[in-house]
Short mmCIF file of N, CA and C in Angstrom, two decimals:
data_model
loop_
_atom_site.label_atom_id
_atom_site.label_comp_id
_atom_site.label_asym_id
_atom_site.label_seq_id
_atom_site.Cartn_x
_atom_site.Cartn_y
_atom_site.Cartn_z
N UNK R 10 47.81 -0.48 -21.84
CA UNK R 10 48.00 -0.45 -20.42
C UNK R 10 47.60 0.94 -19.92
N UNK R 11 46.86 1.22 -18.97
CA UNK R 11 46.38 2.35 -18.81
C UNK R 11 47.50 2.71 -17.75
N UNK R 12 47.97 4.39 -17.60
CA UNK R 12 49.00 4.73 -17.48
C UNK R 12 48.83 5.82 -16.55
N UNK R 13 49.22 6.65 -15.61
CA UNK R 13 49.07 8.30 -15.10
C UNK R 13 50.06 8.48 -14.61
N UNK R 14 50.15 9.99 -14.82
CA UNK R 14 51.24 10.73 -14.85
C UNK R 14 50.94 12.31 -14.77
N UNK R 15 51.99 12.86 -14.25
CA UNK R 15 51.34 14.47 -13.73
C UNK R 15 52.10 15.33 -15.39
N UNK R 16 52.88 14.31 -16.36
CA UNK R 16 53.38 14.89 -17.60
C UNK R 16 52.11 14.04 -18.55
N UNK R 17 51.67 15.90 -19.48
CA UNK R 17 50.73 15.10 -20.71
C UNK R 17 51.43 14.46 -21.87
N UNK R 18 51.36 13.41 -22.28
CA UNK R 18 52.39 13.44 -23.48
C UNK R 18 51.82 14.43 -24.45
N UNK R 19 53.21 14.80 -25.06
CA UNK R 19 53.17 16.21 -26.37
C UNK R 19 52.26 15.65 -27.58
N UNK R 20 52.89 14.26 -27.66
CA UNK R 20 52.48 13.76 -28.94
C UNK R 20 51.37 12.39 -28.95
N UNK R 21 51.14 11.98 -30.01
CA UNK R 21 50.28 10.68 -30.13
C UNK R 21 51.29 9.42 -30.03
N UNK R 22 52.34 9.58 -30.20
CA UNK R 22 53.03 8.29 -30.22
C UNK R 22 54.65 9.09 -29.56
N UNK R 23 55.64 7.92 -29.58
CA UNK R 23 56.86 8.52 -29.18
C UNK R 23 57.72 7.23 -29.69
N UNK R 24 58.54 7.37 -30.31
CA UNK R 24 59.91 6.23 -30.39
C UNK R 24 60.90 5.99 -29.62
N UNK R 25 61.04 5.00 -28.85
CA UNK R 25 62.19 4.68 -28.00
C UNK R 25 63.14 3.51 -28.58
N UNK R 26 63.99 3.33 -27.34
CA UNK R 26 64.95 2.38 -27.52
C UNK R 26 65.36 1.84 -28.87
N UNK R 27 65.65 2.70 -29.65
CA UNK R 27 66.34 2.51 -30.76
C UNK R 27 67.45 1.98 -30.36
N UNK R 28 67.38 0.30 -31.36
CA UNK R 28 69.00 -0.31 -30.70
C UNK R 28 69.24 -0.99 -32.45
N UNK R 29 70.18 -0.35 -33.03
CA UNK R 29 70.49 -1.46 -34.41
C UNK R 29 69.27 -1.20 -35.22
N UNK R 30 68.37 -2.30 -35.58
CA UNK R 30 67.68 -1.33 -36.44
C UNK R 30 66.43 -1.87 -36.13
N UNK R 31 66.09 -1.61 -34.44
CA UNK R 31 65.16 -2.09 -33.98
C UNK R 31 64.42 -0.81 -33.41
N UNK R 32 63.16 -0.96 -32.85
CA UNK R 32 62.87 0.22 -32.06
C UNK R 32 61.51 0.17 -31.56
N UNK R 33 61.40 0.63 -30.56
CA UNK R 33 59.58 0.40 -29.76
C UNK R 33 58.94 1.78 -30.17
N UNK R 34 57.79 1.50 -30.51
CA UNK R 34 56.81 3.12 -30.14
C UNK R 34 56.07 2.36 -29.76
N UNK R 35 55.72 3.91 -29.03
CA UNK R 35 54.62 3.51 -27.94
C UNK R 35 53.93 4.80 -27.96
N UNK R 36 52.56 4.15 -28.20
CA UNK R 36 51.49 5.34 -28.61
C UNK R 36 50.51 5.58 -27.22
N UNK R 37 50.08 6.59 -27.33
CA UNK R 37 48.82 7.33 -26.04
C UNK R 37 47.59 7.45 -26.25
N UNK R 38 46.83 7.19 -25.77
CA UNK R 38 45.28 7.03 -26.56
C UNK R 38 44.55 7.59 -25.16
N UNK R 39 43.18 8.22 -25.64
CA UNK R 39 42.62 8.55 -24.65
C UNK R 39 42.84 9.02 -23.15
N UNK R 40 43.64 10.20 -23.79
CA UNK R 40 44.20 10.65 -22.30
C UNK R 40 43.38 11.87 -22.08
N UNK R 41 43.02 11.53 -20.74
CA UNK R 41 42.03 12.56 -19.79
C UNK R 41 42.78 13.00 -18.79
N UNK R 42 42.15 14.44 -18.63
CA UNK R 42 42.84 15.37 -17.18
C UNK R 42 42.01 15.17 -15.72
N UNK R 43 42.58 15.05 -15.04
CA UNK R 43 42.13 14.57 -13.40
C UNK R 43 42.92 15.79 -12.84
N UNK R 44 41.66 16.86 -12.20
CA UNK R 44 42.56 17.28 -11.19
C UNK R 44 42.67 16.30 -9.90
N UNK R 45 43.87 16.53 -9.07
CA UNK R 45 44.05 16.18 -7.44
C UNK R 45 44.44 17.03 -6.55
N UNK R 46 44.44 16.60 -5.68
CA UNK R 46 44.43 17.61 -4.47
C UNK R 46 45.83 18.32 -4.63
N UNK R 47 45.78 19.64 -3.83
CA UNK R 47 47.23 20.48 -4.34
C UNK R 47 47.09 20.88 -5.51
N UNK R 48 46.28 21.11 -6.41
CA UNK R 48 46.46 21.41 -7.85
C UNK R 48 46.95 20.80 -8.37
N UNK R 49 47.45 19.51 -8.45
CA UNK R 49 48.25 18.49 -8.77
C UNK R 49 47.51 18.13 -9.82
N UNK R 50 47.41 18.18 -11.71
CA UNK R 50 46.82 17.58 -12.41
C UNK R 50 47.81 16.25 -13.28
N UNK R 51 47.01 15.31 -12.92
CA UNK R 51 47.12 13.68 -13.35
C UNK R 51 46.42 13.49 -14.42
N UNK R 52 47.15 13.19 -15.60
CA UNK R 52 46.96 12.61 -16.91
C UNK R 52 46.75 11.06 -16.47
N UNK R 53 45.30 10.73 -17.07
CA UNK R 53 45.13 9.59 -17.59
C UNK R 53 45.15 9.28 -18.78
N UNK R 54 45.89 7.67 -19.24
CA UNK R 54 45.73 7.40 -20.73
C UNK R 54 46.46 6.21 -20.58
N UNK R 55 45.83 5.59 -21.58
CA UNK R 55 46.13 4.21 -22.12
C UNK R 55 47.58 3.87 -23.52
N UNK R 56 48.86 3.10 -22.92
CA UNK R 56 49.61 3.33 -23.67
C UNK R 56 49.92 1.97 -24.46
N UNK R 57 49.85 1.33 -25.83
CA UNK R 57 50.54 0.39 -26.64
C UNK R 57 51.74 0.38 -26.83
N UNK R 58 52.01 -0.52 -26.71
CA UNK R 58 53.55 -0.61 -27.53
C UNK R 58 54.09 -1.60 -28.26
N UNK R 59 54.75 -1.06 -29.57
CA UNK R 59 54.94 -1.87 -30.50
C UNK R 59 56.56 -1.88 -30.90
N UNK R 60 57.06 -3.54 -31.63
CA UNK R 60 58.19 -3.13 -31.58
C UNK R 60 58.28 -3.10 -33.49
N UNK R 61 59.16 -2.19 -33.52
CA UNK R 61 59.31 -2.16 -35.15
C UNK R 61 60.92 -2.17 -35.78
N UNK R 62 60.78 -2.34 -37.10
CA UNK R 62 62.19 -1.90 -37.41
C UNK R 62 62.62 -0.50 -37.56
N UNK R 63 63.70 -0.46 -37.69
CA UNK R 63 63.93 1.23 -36.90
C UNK R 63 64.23 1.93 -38.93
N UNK R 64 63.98 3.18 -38.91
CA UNK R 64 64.39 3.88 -40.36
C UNK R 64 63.95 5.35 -39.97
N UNK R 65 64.83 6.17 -40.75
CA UNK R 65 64.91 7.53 -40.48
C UNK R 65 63.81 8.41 -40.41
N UNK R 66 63.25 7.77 -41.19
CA UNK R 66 61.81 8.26 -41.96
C UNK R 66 60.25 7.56 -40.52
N UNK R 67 60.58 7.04 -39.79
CA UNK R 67 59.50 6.17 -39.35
C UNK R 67 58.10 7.25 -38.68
N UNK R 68 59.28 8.38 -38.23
CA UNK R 68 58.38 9.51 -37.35
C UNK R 68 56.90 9.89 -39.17
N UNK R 69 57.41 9.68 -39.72
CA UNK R 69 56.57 10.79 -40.53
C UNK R 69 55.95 9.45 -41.00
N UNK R 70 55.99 8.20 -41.54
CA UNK R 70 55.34 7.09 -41.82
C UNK R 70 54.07 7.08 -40.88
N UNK R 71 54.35 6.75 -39.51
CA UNK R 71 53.55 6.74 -38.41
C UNK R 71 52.60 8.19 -38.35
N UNK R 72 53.03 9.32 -38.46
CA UNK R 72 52.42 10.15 -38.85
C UNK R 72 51.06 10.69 -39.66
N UNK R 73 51.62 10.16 -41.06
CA UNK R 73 50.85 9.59 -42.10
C UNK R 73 49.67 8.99 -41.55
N UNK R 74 49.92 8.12 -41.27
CA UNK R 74 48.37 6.73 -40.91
C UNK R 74 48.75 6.45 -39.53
N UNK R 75 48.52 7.75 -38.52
CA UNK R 75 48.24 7.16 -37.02
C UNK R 75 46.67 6.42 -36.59
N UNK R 76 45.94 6.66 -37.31
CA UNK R 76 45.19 6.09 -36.86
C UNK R 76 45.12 4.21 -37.17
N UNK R 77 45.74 4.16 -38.27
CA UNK R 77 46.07 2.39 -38.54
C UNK R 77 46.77 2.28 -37.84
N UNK R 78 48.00 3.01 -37.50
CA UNK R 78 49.05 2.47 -36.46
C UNK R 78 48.83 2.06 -34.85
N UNK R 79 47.90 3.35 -34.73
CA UNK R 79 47.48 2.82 -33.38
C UNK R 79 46.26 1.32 -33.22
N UNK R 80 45.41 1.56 -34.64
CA UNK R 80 44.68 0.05 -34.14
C UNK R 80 45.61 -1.16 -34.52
N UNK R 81 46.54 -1.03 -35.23
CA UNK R 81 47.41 -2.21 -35.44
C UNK R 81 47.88 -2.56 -33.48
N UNK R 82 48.54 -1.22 -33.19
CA UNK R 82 49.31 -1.20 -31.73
C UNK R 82 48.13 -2.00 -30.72
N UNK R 83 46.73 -1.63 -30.42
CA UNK R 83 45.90 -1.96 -30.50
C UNK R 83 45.55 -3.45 -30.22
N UNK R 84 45.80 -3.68 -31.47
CA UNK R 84 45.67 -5.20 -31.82
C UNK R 84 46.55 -6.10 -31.45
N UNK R 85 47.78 -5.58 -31.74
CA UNK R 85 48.72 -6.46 -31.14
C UNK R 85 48.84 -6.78 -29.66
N UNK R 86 48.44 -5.43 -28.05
CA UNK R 86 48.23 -5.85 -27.51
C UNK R 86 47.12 -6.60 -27.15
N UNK R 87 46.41 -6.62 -27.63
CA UNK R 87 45.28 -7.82 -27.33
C UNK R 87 45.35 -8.69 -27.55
N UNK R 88 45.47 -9.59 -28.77
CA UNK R 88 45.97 -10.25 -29.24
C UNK R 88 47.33 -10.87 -27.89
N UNK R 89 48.02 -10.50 -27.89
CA UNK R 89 49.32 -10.85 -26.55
C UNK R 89 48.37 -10.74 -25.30
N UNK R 90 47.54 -10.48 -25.24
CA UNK R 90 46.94 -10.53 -23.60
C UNK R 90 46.04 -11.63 -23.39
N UNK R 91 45.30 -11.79 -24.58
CA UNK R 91 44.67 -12.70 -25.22
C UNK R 91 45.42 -14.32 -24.84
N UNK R 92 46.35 -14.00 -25.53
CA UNK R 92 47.04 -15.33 -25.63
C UNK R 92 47.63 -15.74 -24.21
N UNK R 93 47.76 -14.87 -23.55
CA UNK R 93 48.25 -14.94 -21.66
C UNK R 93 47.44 -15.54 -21.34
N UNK R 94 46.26 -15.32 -21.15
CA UNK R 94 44.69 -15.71 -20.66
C UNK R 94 44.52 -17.12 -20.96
N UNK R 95 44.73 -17.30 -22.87
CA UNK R 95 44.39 -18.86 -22.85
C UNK R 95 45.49 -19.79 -22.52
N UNK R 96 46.66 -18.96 -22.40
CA UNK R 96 47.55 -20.20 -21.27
C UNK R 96 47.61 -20.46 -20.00
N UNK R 97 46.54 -19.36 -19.45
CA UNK R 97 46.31 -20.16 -18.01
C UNK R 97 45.13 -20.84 -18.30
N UNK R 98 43.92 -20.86 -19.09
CA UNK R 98 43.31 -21.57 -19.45
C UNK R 98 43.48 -22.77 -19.47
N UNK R 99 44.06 -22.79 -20.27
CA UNK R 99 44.81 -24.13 -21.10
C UNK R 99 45.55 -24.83 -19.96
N UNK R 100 45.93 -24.05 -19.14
CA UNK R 100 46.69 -24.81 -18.05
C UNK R 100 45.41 -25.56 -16.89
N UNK R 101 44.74 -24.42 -16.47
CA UNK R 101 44.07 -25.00 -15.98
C UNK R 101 42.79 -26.07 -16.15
N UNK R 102 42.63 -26.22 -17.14
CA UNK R 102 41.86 -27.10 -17.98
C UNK R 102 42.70 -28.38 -18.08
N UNK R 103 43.87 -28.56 -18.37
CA UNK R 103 44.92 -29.85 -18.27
C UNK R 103 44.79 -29.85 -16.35
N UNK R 104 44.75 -29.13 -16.08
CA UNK R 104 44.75 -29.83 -14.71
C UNK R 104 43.70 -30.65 -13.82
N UNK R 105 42.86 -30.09 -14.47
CA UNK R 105 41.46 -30.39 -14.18
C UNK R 105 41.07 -31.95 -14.39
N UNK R 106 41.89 -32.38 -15.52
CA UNK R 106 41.86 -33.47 -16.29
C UNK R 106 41.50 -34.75 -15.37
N UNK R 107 42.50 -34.81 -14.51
CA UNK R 107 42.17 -35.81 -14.00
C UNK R 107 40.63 -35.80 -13.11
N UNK R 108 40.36 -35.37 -12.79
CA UNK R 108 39.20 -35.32 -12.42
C UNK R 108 38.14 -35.39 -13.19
N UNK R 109 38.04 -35.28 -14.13
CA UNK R 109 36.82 -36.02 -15.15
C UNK R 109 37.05 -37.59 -15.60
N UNK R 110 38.55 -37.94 -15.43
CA UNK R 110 38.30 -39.79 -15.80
C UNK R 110 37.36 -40.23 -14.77
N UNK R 111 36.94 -41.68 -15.67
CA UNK R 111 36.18 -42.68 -14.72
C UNK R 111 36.67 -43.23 -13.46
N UNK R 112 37.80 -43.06 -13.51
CA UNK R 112 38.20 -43.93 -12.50
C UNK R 112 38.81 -42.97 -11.00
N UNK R 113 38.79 -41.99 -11.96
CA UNK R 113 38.55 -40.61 -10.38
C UNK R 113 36.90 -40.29 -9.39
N UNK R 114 35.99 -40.63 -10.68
CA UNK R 114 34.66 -40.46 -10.21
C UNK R 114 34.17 -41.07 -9.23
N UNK R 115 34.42 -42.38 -8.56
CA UNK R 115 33.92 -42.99 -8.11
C UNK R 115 33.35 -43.64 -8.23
N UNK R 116 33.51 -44.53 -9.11
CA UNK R 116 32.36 -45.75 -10.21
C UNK R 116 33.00 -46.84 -9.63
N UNK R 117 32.41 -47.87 -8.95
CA UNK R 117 32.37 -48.80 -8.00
C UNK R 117 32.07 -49.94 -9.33
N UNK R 118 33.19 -50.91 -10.34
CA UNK R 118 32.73 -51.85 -10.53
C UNK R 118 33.06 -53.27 -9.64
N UNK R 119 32.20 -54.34 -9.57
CA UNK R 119 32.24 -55.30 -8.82
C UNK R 119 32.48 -56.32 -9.28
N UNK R 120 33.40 -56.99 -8.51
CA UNK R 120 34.03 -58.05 -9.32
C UNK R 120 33.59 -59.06 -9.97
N UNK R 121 32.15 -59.28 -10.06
CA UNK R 121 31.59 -60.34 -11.02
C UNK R 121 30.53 -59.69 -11.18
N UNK R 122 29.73 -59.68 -11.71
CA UNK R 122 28.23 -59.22 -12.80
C UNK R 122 27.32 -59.75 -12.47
N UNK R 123 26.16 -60.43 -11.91
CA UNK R 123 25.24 -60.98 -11.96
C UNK R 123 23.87 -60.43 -12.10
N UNK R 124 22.83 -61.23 -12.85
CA UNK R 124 21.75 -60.60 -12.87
C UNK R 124 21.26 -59.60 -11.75
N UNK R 125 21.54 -60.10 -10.62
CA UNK R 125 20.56 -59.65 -9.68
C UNK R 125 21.51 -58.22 -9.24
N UNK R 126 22.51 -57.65 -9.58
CA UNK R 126 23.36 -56.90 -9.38
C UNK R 126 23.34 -56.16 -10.70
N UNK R 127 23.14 -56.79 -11.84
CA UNK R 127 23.42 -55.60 -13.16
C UNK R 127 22.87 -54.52 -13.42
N UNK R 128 21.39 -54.13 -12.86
CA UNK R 128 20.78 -53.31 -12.70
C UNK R 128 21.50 -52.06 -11.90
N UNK R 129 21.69 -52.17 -10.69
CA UNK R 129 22.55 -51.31 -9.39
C UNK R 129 23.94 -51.35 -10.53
N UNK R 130 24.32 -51.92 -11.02
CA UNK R 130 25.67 -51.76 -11.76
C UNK R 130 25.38 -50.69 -13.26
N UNK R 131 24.19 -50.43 -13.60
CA UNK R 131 23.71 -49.74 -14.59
C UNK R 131 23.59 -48.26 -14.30
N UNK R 132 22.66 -48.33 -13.40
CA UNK R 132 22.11 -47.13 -12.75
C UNK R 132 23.35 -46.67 -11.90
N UNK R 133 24.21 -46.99 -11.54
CA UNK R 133 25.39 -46.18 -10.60
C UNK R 133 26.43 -45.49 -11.89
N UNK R 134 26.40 -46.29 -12.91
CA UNK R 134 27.25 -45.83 -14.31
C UNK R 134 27.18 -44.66 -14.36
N UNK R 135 25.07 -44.65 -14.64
CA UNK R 135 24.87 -43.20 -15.16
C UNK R 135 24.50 -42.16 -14.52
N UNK R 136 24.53 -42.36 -13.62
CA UNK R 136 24.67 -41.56 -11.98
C UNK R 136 25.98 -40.84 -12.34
N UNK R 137 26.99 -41.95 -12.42
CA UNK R 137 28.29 -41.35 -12.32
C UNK R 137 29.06 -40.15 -13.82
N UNK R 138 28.34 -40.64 -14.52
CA UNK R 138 28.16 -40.14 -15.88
C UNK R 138 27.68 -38.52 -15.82
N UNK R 139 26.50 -38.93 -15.20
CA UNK R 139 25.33 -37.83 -15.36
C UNK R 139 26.44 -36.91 -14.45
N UNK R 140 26.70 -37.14 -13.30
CA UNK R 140 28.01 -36.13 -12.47
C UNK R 140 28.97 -35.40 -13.02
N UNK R 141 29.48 -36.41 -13.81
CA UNK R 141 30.79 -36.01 -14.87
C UNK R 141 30.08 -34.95 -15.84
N UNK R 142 29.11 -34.93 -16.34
CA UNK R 142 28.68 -33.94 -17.24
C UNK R 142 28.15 -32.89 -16.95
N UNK R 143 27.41 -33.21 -15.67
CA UNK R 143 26.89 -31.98 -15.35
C UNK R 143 26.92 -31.48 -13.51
N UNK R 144 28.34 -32.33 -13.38
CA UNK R 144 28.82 -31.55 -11.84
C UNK R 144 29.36 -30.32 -12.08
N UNK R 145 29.92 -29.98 -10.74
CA UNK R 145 31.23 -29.02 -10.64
C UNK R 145 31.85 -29.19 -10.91
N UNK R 146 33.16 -29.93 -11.48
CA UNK R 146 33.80 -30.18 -12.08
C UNK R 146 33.87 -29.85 -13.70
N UNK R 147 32.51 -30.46 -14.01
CA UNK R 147 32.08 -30.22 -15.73
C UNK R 147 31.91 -28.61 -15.97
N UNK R 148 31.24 -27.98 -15.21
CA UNK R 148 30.83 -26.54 -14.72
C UNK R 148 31.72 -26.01 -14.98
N UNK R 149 32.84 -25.74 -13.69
CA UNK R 149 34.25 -25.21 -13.97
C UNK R 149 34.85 -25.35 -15.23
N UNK R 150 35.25 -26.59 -15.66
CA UNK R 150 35.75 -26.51 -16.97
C UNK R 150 34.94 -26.04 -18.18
N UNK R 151 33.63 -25.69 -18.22
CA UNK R 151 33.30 -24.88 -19.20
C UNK R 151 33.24 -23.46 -18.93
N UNK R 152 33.16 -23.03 -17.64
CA UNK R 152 33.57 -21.33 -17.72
C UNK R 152 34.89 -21.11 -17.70
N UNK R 153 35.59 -22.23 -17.21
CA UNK R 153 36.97 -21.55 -18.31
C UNK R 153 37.08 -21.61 -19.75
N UNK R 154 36.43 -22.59 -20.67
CA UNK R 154 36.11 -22.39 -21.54
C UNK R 154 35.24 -21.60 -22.15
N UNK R 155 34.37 -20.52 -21.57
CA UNK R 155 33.61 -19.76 -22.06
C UNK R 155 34.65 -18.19 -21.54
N UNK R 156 36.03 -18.07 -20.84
CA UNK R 156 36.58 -16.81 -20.39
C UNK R 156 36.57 -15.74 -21.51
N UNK R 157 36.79 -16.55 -22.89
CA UNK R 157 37.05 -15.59 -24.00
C UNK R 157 35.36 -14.70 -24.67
N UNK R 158 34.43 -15.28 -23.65
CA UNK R 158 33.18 -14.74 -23.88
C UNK R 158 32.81 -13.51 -22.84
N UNK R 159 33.82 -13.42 -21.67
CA UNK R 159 33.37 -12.33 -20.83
C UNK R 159 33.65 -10.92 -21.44
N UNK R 160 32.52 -9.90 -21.17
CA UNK R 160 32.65 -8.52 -21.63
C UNK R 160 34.50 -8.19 -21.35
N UNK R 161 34.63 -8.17 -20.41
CA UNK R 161 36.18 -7.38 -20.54
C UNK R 161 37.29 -8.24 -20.76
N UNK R 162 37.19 -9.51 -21.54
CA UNK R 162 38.17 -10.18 -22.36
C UNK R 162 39.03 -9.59 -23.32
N UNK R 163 40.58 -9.71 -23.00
CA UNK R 163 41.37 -10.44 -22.68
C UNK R 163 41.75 -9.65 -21.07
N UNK R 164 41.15 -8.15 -20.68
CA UNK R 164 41.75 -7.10 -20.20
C UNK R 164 41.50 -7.30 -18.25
N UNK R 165 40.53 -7.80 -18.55
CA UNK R 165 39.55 -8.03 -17.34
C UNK R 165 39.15 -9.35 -17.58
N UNK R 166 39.33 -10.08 -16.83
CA UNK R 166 38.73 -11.91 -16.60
C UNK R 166 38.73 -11.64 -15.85
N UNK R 167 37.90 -12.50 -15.15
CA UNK R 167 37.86 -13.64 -13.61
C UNK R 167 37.40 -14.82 -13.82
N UNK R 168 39.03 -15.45 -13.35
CA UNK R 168 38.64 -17.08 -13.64
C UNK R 168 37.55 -17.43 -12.81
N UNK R 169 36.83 -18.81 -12.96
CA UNK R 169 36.34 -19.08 -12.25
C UNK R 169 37.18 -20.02 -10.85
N UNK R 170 36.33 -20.37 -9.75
CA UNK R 170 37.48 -20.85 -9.09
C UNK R 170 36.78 -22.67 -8.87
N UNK R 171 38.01 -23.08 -8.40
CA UNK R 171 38.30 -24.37 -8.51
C UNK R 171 37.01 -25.50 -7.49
N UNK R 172 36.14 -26.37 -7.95
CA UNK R 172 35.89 -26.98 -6.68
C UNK R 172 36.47 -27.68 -5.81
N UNK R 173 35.58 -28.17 -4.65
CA UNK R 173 36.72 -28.23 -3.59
C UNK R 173 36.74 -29.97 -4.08
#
């Protein structure tokens, strides 16, 4: 989560909320200085947070291998942002649903068949077909299915939006 603040953090990581033998760190990555007006300097930086089990020793573990720790931290938020994304996905894709059956499309069958009618009863099928696959409808539901392909996935999407 990118973060600012007129305090730099001291360190690469920090441990909080130690409760029982639980505990969050939350690490700082790429933090840049912004001056602002007034002399006012604003730290930018991007912060993870992870929850762990808590032990006396954890400051110097993390220490050890900050750099695994932070791509683990890393990973995990993405991974969780990730998974946000494909549940509105997923949601909106079930919603969509009805609008791809046949019987939402507008497929006109007639109550008896006859030669001189089966033809117009053929050709309106795949009319209606050909719509379903390659309308707006079909459209939409594959760029929500393609969201996990946009450059700033999971961090940056834009759904696509709904037809009318």
């Amino acid at each position: 989560m990118k973060t600012e603040s007129t305090i730099r953090p001291e360190n690469d990581f920090m441990i909080e909320n130690i409760k029982g033998n639980s505990c969050e760190v939350v690490f700082f990555d790429t933090i840049l200085e912004e001056k602002k007006e007034e002399e006012t300097t604003i730290y930018v930086y991007k912060t993870y947070r992870i929850t762990l089990p808590y032990r006396s020793d954890l400051t110097d573990v993390i220490e050890a291998n900050i750099k695994l720790w932070l791509d683990y931290a890393k990973q995990v938020d993405f991974d969780s942002k990730a998974k946000e994304v494909r549940e509105i996905r997923d949601k909106l894709l079930q919603e969509s649903d009805k609008n791809m059956v046949l019987d939402r499309l507008g497929f006109e069958i007639p109550e008896s068949i006859t030669m001189t009618n089966i033809l117009t009863v053929i050709k309106s099928f795949f009319a209606v077909l050909e719509n379903a696959k390659n309308g707006s409808w079909a459209t939409y539901r594959q760029d929500l299915r393609d969201l996990t392909k946009q450059e700033g996935f999971p961090y940056n999407v834009e759904f696509p939006k709904k037809p009318e």
